PDB file of C-alpha atoms in Angstrom:
ATOM      1  CA  ALA E1037      57.541 108.629  96.176  1.00  0.00           C
ATOM      2  CA  LEU E1038      61.242 109.234  96.397  1.00  0.00           C
ATOM      3  CA  LEU E1039      60.665 111.403  99.544  1.00  0.00           C
ATOM      4  CA  ASP E1040      59.350 108.316 101.288  1.00  0.00           C
ATOM      5  CA  PHE E1041      62.441 106.167 100.378  1.00  0.00           C
ATOM      6  CA  LYS E1042      64.081 104.477 103.376  1.00  0.00           C
ATOM      7  CA  SER E1043      67.784 103.688 103.578  1.00  0.00           C
ATOM      8  CA  HIS E1044      67.656 100.279 101.958  1.00  0.00           C
ATOM      9  CA  GLU E1045      65.391 101.561  99.194  1.00  0.00           C
ATOM     10  CA  ILE E1046      67.844 104.273  98.430  1.00  0.00           C
ATOM     11  CA  ALA E1047      70.878 102.036  98.483  1.00  0.00           C
ATOM     12  CA  ASN E1048      69.199  99.169  96.474  1.00  0.00           C
ATOM     13  CA  THR E1049      67.890 101.728  93.823  1.00  0.00           C
ATOM     14  CA  ALA E1050      71.355 103.308  93.393  1.00  0.00           C
ATOM     15  CA  TRP E1051      72.986  99.913  93.213  1.00  0.00           C
ATOM     16  CA  ALA E1052      70.568  98.635  90.689  1.00  0.00           C
ATOM     17  CA  PHE E1053      71.027 101.583  88.342  1.00  0.00           C
ATOM     18  CA  ALA E1054      74.876 101.316  88.600  1.00  0.00           C
ATOM     19  CA  THR E1055      74.802  97.602  88.061  1.00  0.00           C
ATOM     20  CA  LEU E1056      72.750  98.269  84.869  1.00  0.00           C
ATOM     21  CA  GLY E1057      75.106 101.050  83.802  1.00  0.00           C
ATOM     22  CA  THR E1058      72.176 103.384  83.470  1.00  0.00           C
ATOM     23  CA  CYS E1059      72.720 106.984  84.685  1.00  0.00           C
ATOM     24  CA  TYR E1060      70.048 109.680  84.929  1.00  0.00           C
ATOM     25  CA  PRO E1061      71.783 112.681  86.517  1.00  0.00           C
ATOM     26  CA  ASP E1062      68.704 114.282  87.729  1.00  0.00           C
ATOM     27  CA  PHE E1063      67.532 111.089  89.423  1.00  0.00           C
ATOM     28  CA  MET E1064      70.866 110.502  91.026  1.00  0.00           C
ATOM     29  CA  ALA E1065      70.897 113.975  92.391  1.00  0.00           C
ATOM     30  CA  ALA E1066      67.355 113.449  93.794  1.00  0.00           C
ATOM     31  CA  LEU E1067      68.686 110.278  95.521  1.00  0.00           C
ATOM     32  CA  ALA E1068      71.538 112.188  96.915  1.00  0.00           C
ATOM     33  CA  SER E1069      69.200 114.855  98.329  1.00  0.00           C
ATOM     34  CA  ARG E1070      67.027 112.333  99.918  1.00  0.00           C
ATOM     35  CA  THR E1071      69.998 110.577 101.487  1.00  0.00           C
ATOM     36  CA  MET E1072      71.138 113.894 103.004  1.00  0.00           C
ATOM     37  CA  GLN E1073      67.770 114.909 104.399  1.00  0.00           C
ATOM     38  CA  GLU E1074      67.832 115.082 108.228  1.00  0.00           C
ATOM     39  CA  GLY E1075      67.695 111.682 109.934  1.00  0.00           C
ATOM     40  CA  VAL E1076      68.086 109.581 106.823  1.00  0.00           C
ATOM     41  CA  LEU E1077      71.780 108.826 106.568  1.00  0.00           C
ATOM     42  CA  VAL E1078      71.868 107.859 110.234  1.00  0.00           C
ATOM     43  CA  ASP E1079      69.648 104.820 109.455  1.00  0.00           C
ATOM     44  CA  PHE E1080      71.951 103.474 106.762  1.00  0.00           C
ATOM     45  CA  LYS E1081      73.567 100.221 107.567  1.00  0.00           C
ATOM     46  CA  PRO E1082      77.330  99.877 106.659  1.00  0.00           C
ATOM     47  CA  HIS E1083      76.616  97.895 103.408  1.00  0.00           C
ATOM     48  CA  GLU E1084      73.986 100.474 102.404  1.00  0.00           C
ATOM     49  CA  ILE E1085      76.462 103.272 102.776  1.00  0.00           C
ATOM     50  CA  ALA E1086      79.031 101.376 100.776  1.00  0.00           C
ATOM     51  CA  ASN E1087      76.565 100.286  98.076  1.00  0.00           C
ATOM     52  CA  THR E1088      75.400 103.777  97.687  1.00  0.00           C
ATOM     53  CA  VAL E1089      78.735 105.522  97.320  1.00  0.00           C
ATOM     54  CA  TRP E1090      79.901 102.670  95.147  1.00  0.00           C
ATOM     55  CA  ALA E1091      76.835 103.187  92.854  1.00  0.00           C
ATOM     56  CA  PHE E1092      77.648 106.895  92.507  1.00  0.00           C
ATOM     57  CA  ALA E1093      81.262 106.289  91.658  1.00  0.00           C
ATOM     58  CA  THR E1094      80.399 103.485  89.257  1.00  0.00           C
ATOM     59  CA  LEU E1095      78.212 105.857  87.381  1.00  0.00           C
ATOM     60  CA  ASN E1096      80.821 108.623  87.720  1.00  0.00           C
ATOM     61  CA  VAL E1097      78.319 110.898  89.461  1.00  0.00           C
ATOM     62  CA  TYR E1098      80.158 113.289  91.646  1.00  0.00           C
ATOM     63  CA  HIS E1099      78.060 114.973  94.372  1.00  0.00           C
ATOM     64  CA  SER E1100      80.309 116.843  96.734  1.00  0.00           C
ATOM     65  CA  ASP E1101      77.768 117.284  99.548  1.00  0.00           C
ATOM     66  CA  LEU E1102      76.900 113.662  99.466  1.00  0.00           C
ATOM     67  CA  MET E1103      80.445 112.564  99.702  1.00  0.00           C
ATOM     68  CA  ALA E1104      81.105 114.953 102.536  1.00  0.00           C
ATOM     69  CA  SER E1105      78.141 113.714 104.397  1.00  0.00           C
ATOM     70  CA  ILE E1106      79.007 110.032 103.938  1.00  0.00           C
ATOM     71  CA  ALA E1107      82.571 110.696 105.096  1.00  0.00           C
ATOM     72  CA  GLU E1108      81.285 112.476 108.187  1.00  0.00           C
ATOM     73  CA  ARG E1109      78.819 109.609 108.928  1.00  0.00           C
ATOM     74  CA  VAL E1110      81.506 106.986 108.449  1.00  0.00           C
ATOM     75  CA  LEU E1111      83.856 108.755 110.862  1.00  0.00           C
ATOM     76  CA  GLN E1112      81.196 108.975 113.615  1.00  0.00           C
ATOM     77  CA  GLU E1113      82.272 106.971 116.703  1.00  0.00           C
ATOM     78  CA  GLY E1114      81.661 103.265 116.321  1.00  0.00           C
ATOM     79  CA  VAL E1115      80.445 103.360 112.731  1.00  0.00           C
ATOM     80  CA  LEU E1116      83.528 102.100 110.803  1.00  0.00           C
ATOM     81  CA  ALA E1117      84.032  99.453 113.383  1.00  0.00           C
ATOM     82  CA  VAL E1118      81.033  97.517 112.164  1.00  0.00           C
ATOM     83  CA  PHE E1119      81.901  97.762 108.515  1.00  0.00           C
ATOM     84  CA  ARG E1120      82.835  94.545 106.887  1.00  0.00           C
ATOM     85  CA  SER E1121      86.027  94.619 105.078  1.00  0.00           C
ATOM     86  CA  GLN E1122      84.334  94.540 101.657  1.00  0.00           C
ATOM     87  CA  ASP E1123      82.281  97.585 102.752  1.00  0.00           C
ATOM     88  CA  VAL E1124      85.472  99.383 103.610  1.00  0.00           C
ATOM     89  CA  ALA E1125      87.079  98.379 100.247  1.00  0.00           C
ATOM     90  CA  ASN E1126      84.087  99.520  98.249  1.00  0.00           C
ATOM     91  CA  THR E1127      83.874 102.830 100.097  1.00  0.00           C
ATOM     92  CA  VAL E1128      87.579 103.855  99.637  1.00  0.00           C
ATOM     93  CA  TRP E1129      87.409 102.649  95.957  1.00  0.00           C
ATOM     94  CA  ALA E1130      84.383 104.924  95.455  1.00  0.00           C
ATOM     95  CA  PHE E1131      86.163 108.000  96.967  1.00  0.00           C
ATOM     96  CA  ALA E1132      89.277 107.317  94.841  1.00  0.00           C
ATOM     97  CA  ARG E1133      87.245 106.730  91.708  1.00  0.00           C
ATOM     98  CA  LEU E1134      85.625 110.200  92.224  1.00  0.00           C
ATOM     99  CA  GLY E1135      88.945 111.816  93.241  1.00  0.00           C
ATOM    100  CA  VAL E1136      87.622 112.739  96.696  1.00  0.00           C
ATOM    101  CA  HIS E1137      90.469 112.812  99.260  1.00  0.00           C
ATOM    102  CA  ASP E1138      89.298 113.028 102.815  1.00  0.00           C
ATOM    103  CA  PRO E1139      92.506 112.513 104.923  1.00  0.00           C
ATOM    104  CA  LYS E1140      90.640 111.499 108.123  1.00  0.00           C
ATOM    105  CA  LEU E1141      88.485 108.981 106.219  1.00  0.00           C
ATOM    106  CA  MET E1142      91.531 107.374 104.555  1.00  0.00           C
ATOM    107  CA  ALA E1143      93.467 107.260 107.901  1.00  0.00           C
ATOM    108  CA  ALA E1144      90.576 105.671 109.639  1.00  0.00           C
ATOM    109  CA  THR E1145      89.929 103.085 107.019  1.00  0.00           C
ATOM    110  CA  ALA E1146      93.641 102.250 106.970  1.00  0.00           C
ATOM    111  CA  VAL E1147      93.458 101.507 110.626  1.00  0.00           C
ATOM    112  CA  ARG E1148      90.308  99.395 110.186  1.00  0.00           C
ATOM    113  CA  MET E1149      91.952  97.364 107.348  1.00  0.00           C
ATOM    114  CA  LEU E1150      94.879  96.672 109.597  1.00  0.00           C
ATOM    115  CA  GLN E1151      92.696  95.150 112.363  1.00  0.00           C
ATOM    116  CA  GLU E1152      93.194  91.418 112.768  1.00  0.00           C
ATOM    117  CA  GLY E1153      91.346  89.424 110.118  1.00  0.00           C
ATOM    118  CA  ALA E1154      90.173  92.459 108.049  1.00  0.00           C
ATOM    119  CA  LEU E1155      92.308  91.729 104.945  1.00  0.00           C
ATOM    120  CA  VAL E1156      91.725  88.005 105.300  1.00  0.00           C
ATOM    121  CA  HIS E1157      88.121  88.538 104.344  1.00  0.00           C
ATOM    122  CA  LEU E1158      88.794  90.573 101.264  1.00  0.00           C
ATOM    123  CA  THR E1159      88.631  88.969  97.917  1.00  0.00           C
ATOM    124  CA  PRO E1160      91.759  89.240  95.776  1.00  0.00           C
ATOM    125  CA  HIS E1161      90.007  91.824  93.468  1.00  0.00           C
ATOM    126  CA  ALA E1162      89.107  93.805  96.504  1.00  0.00           C
ATOM    127  CA  ILE E1163      92.668  93.755  97.727  1.00  0.00           C
ATOM    128  CA  ALA E1164      93.826  95.231  94.503  1.00  0.00           C
ATOM    129  CA  ASN E1165      91.066  97.802  94.449  1.00  0.00           C
ATOM    130  CA  THR E1166      91.971  98.870  97.930  1.00  0.00           C
ATOM    131  CA  VAL E1167      95.633  99.470  97.310  1.00  0.00           C
ATOM    132  CA  TRP E1168      94.726 101.191  94.061  1.00  0.00           C
ATOM    133  CA  ALA E1169      92.438 103.561  95.957  1.00  0.00           C
ATOM    134  CA  PHE E1170      95.077 104.552  98.532  1.00  0.00           C
ATOM    135  CA  ALA E1171      97.692 105.117  95.634  1.00  0.00           C
ATOM    136  CA  THR E1172      95.296 107.027  93.529  1.00  0.00           C
ATOM    137  CA  LEU E1173      94.650 109.414  96.415  1.00  0.00           C
ATOM    138  CA  GLY E1174      98.311 109.590  97.296  1.00  0.00           C
ATOM    139  CA  VAL E1175      97.928 108.104 100.748  1.00  0.00           C
ATOM    140  CA  ARG E1176     101.131 106.365 101.782  1.00  0.00           C
ATOM    141  CA  ASP E1177     100.458 104.129 104.758  1.00  0.00           C
ATOM    142  CA  LEU E1178     103.493 101.815 105.112  1.00  0.00           C
ATOM    143  CA  SER E1179     101.824  99.471 107.516  1.00  0.00           C
ATOM    144  CA  LEU E1180      98.874  98.989 105.236  1.00  0.00           C
ATOM    145  CA  MET E1181     101.050  98.442 102.255  1.00  0.00           C
ATOM    146  CA  ALA E1182     103.126  95.896 104.090  1.00  0.00           C
ATOM    147  CA  ALA E1183      99.914  94.099 105.141  1.00  0.00           C
ATOM    148  CA  VAL E1184      98.547  94.233 101.605  1.00  0.00           C
ATOM    149  CA  ALA E1185     101.777  92.755 100.258  1.00  0.00           C
ATOM    150  CA  ALA E1186     101.683  89.924 102.728  1.00  0.00           C
ATOM    151  CA  ARG E1187      97.980  89.126 101.882  1.00  0.00           C
ATOM    152  CA  THR E1188      98.681  89.273  98.224  1.00  0.00           C
ATOM    153  CA  LEU E1189     101.557  86.888  98.623  1.00  0.00           C
ATOM    154  CA  GLU E1190      99.481  84.264 100.337  1.00  0.00           C
ATOM    155  CA  LYS E1191      98.981  81.186  98.359  1.00  0.00           C
ATOM    156  CA  GLY E1192      96.345  81.404  95.692  1.00  0.00           C
ATOM    157  CA  THR E1193      95.778  85.153  95.759  1.00  0.00           C
ATOM    158  CA  LEU E1194      97.796  86.203  92.788  1.00  0.00           C
ATOM    159  CA  THR E1195      96.773  83.153  90.775  1.00  0.00           C
ATOM    160  CA  VAL E1196      93.084  84.257  90.856  1.00  0.00           C
ATOM    161  CA  GLN E1197      93.715  87.955  90.338  1.00  0.00           C
ATOM    162  CA  ASN E1198      93.042  89.094  86.716  1.00  0.00           C
ATOM    163  CA  ALA E1199      95.590  91.014  84.764  1.00  0.00           C
ATOM    164  CA  GLN E1200      94.005  94.329  85.782  1.00  0.00           C
ATOM    165  CA  ASP E1201      94.173  93.451  89.447  1.00  0.00           C
ATOM    166  CA  VAL E1202      97.830  92.592  89.200  1.00  0.00           C
ATOM    167  CA  VAL E1203      98.676  95.709  87.262  1.00  0.00           C
ATOM    168  CA  ASN E1204      96.748  97.842  89.730  1.00  0.00           C
ATOM    169  CA  THR E1205      98.630  96.346  92.585  1.00  0.00           C
ATOM    170  CA  VAL E1206     102.120  96.872  91.202  1.00  0.00           C
ATOM    171  CA  TRP E1207     101.091 100.376  89.915  1.00  0.00           C
ATOM    172  CA  ALA E1208      99.990 101.316  93.432  1.00  0.00           C
ATOM    173  CA  PHE E1209     103.265 100.288  95.080  1.00  0.00           C
ATOM    174  CA  ALA E1210     105.379 102.075  92.442  1.00  0.00           C
ATOM    175  CA  THR E1211     103.142 105.186  92.622  1.00  0.00           C
ATOM    176  CA  LEU E1212     103.620 105.416  96.306  1.00  0.00           C
ATOM    177  CA  GLY E1213     107.309 104.523  96.121  1.00  0.00           C
ATOM    178  CA  VAL E1214     106.973 101.437  98.304  1.00  0.00           C
ATOM    179  CA  THR E1215     109.450  98.730  97.483  1.00  0.00           C
ATOM    180  CA  ASN E1216     108.705  95.041  98.186  1.00  0.00           C
ATOM    181  CA  THR E1217     111.016  92.690  96.351  1.00  0.00           C
ATOM    182  CA  ASP E1218     109.072  89.519  97.266  1.00  0.00           C
ATOM    183  CA  LEU E1219     105.911  91.059  95.885  1.00  0.00           C
ATOM    184  CA  THR E1220     107.368  92.304  92.594  1.00  0.00           C
ATOM    185  CA  ASP E1221     109.128  88.937  92.080  1.00  0.00           C
ATOM    186  CA  ALA E1222     105.802  87.077  92.569  1.00  0.00           C
ATOM    187  CA  ILE E1223     103.928  89.598  90.203  1.00  0.00           C
ATOM    188  CA  ALA E1224     106.657  89.092  87.564  1.00  0.00           C
ATOM    189  CA  GLU E1225     106.289  85.331  87.833  1.00  0.00           C
ATOM    190  CA  ARG E1226     102.426  85.588  87.677  1.00  0.00           C
ATOM    191  CA  MET E1227     102.595  87.771  84.603  1.00  0.00           C
ATOM    192  CA  LEU E1228     104.865  85.229  82.918  1.00  0.00           C
ATOM    193  CA  GLN E1229     102.282  82.610  83.098  1.00  0.00           C
ATOM    194  CA  GLU E1230     100.796  81.464  79.859  1.00  0.00           C
ATOM    195  CA  GLY E1231      98.151  83.927  78.634  1.00  0.00           C
ATOM    196  CA  ALA E1232      98.594  86.487  81.462  1.00  0.00           C
ATOM    197  CA  LEU E1233     100.147  89.166  79.282  1.00  0.00           C
ATOM    198  CA  ALA E1234      97.559  88.623  76.636  1.00  0.00           C
ATOM    199  CA  GLU E1235      94.920  89.794  79.098  1.00  0.00           C
ATOM    200  CA  CYS E1236      96.511  93.164  79.286  1.00  0.00           C
ATOM    201  CA  SER E1237      95.329  95.895  76.963  1.00  0.00           C
ATOM    202  CA  PRO E1238      97.788  98.574  75.829  1.00  0.00           C
ATOM    203  CA  ASN E1239      96.301 100.960  78.446  1.00  0.00           C
ATOM    204  CA  ASN E1240      97.134  98.399  81.228  1.00  0.00           C
ATOM    205  CA  MET E1241     100.841  98.530  80.264  1.00  0.00           C
ATOM    206  CA  ALA E1242     101.079 102.189  79.391  1.00  0.00           C
TER     207      ALA E1242
END
């Protein structure tokens, strides 16, 4: 049956197992193999690519050939251009979560995120995840960091981010050695709000 799975069936199945937090390594390996069969990955829509790689990362299943194949597909001409901002965010988060650094992919996704309107369509949580991903992989793109800071400072963004989002954001800037006084001032003010620090576990603040 798995050999007959189409792109949306592969993506939806992987997403479902990840959402349920249920991991069967042999099954995930079989999904990866099916995805990499000739002519399959080329049919994946952007959100199917993002959901698939997100699922593998969420379940902490590292499949080197699959990650390489997905990076190659995303970098093909015109593919990344039709990714929604959320798809880009989920993809870079997944690569960072699994510790896979593809310099060409990260450079291309940074360019995509800097296109007009891209960051505007990201949720506050996705903004934090994106900057965390770049920092985790040690990718220091000053233009992207400046854009993320500006987006985070927009009214209402920090107020709806949870403690983990805020910590991930300031951690990313510190890790990459990028100073933005306005952002750190705003983050400090946000964390001083009633109950904010109570949300932080010791691991958050370590």
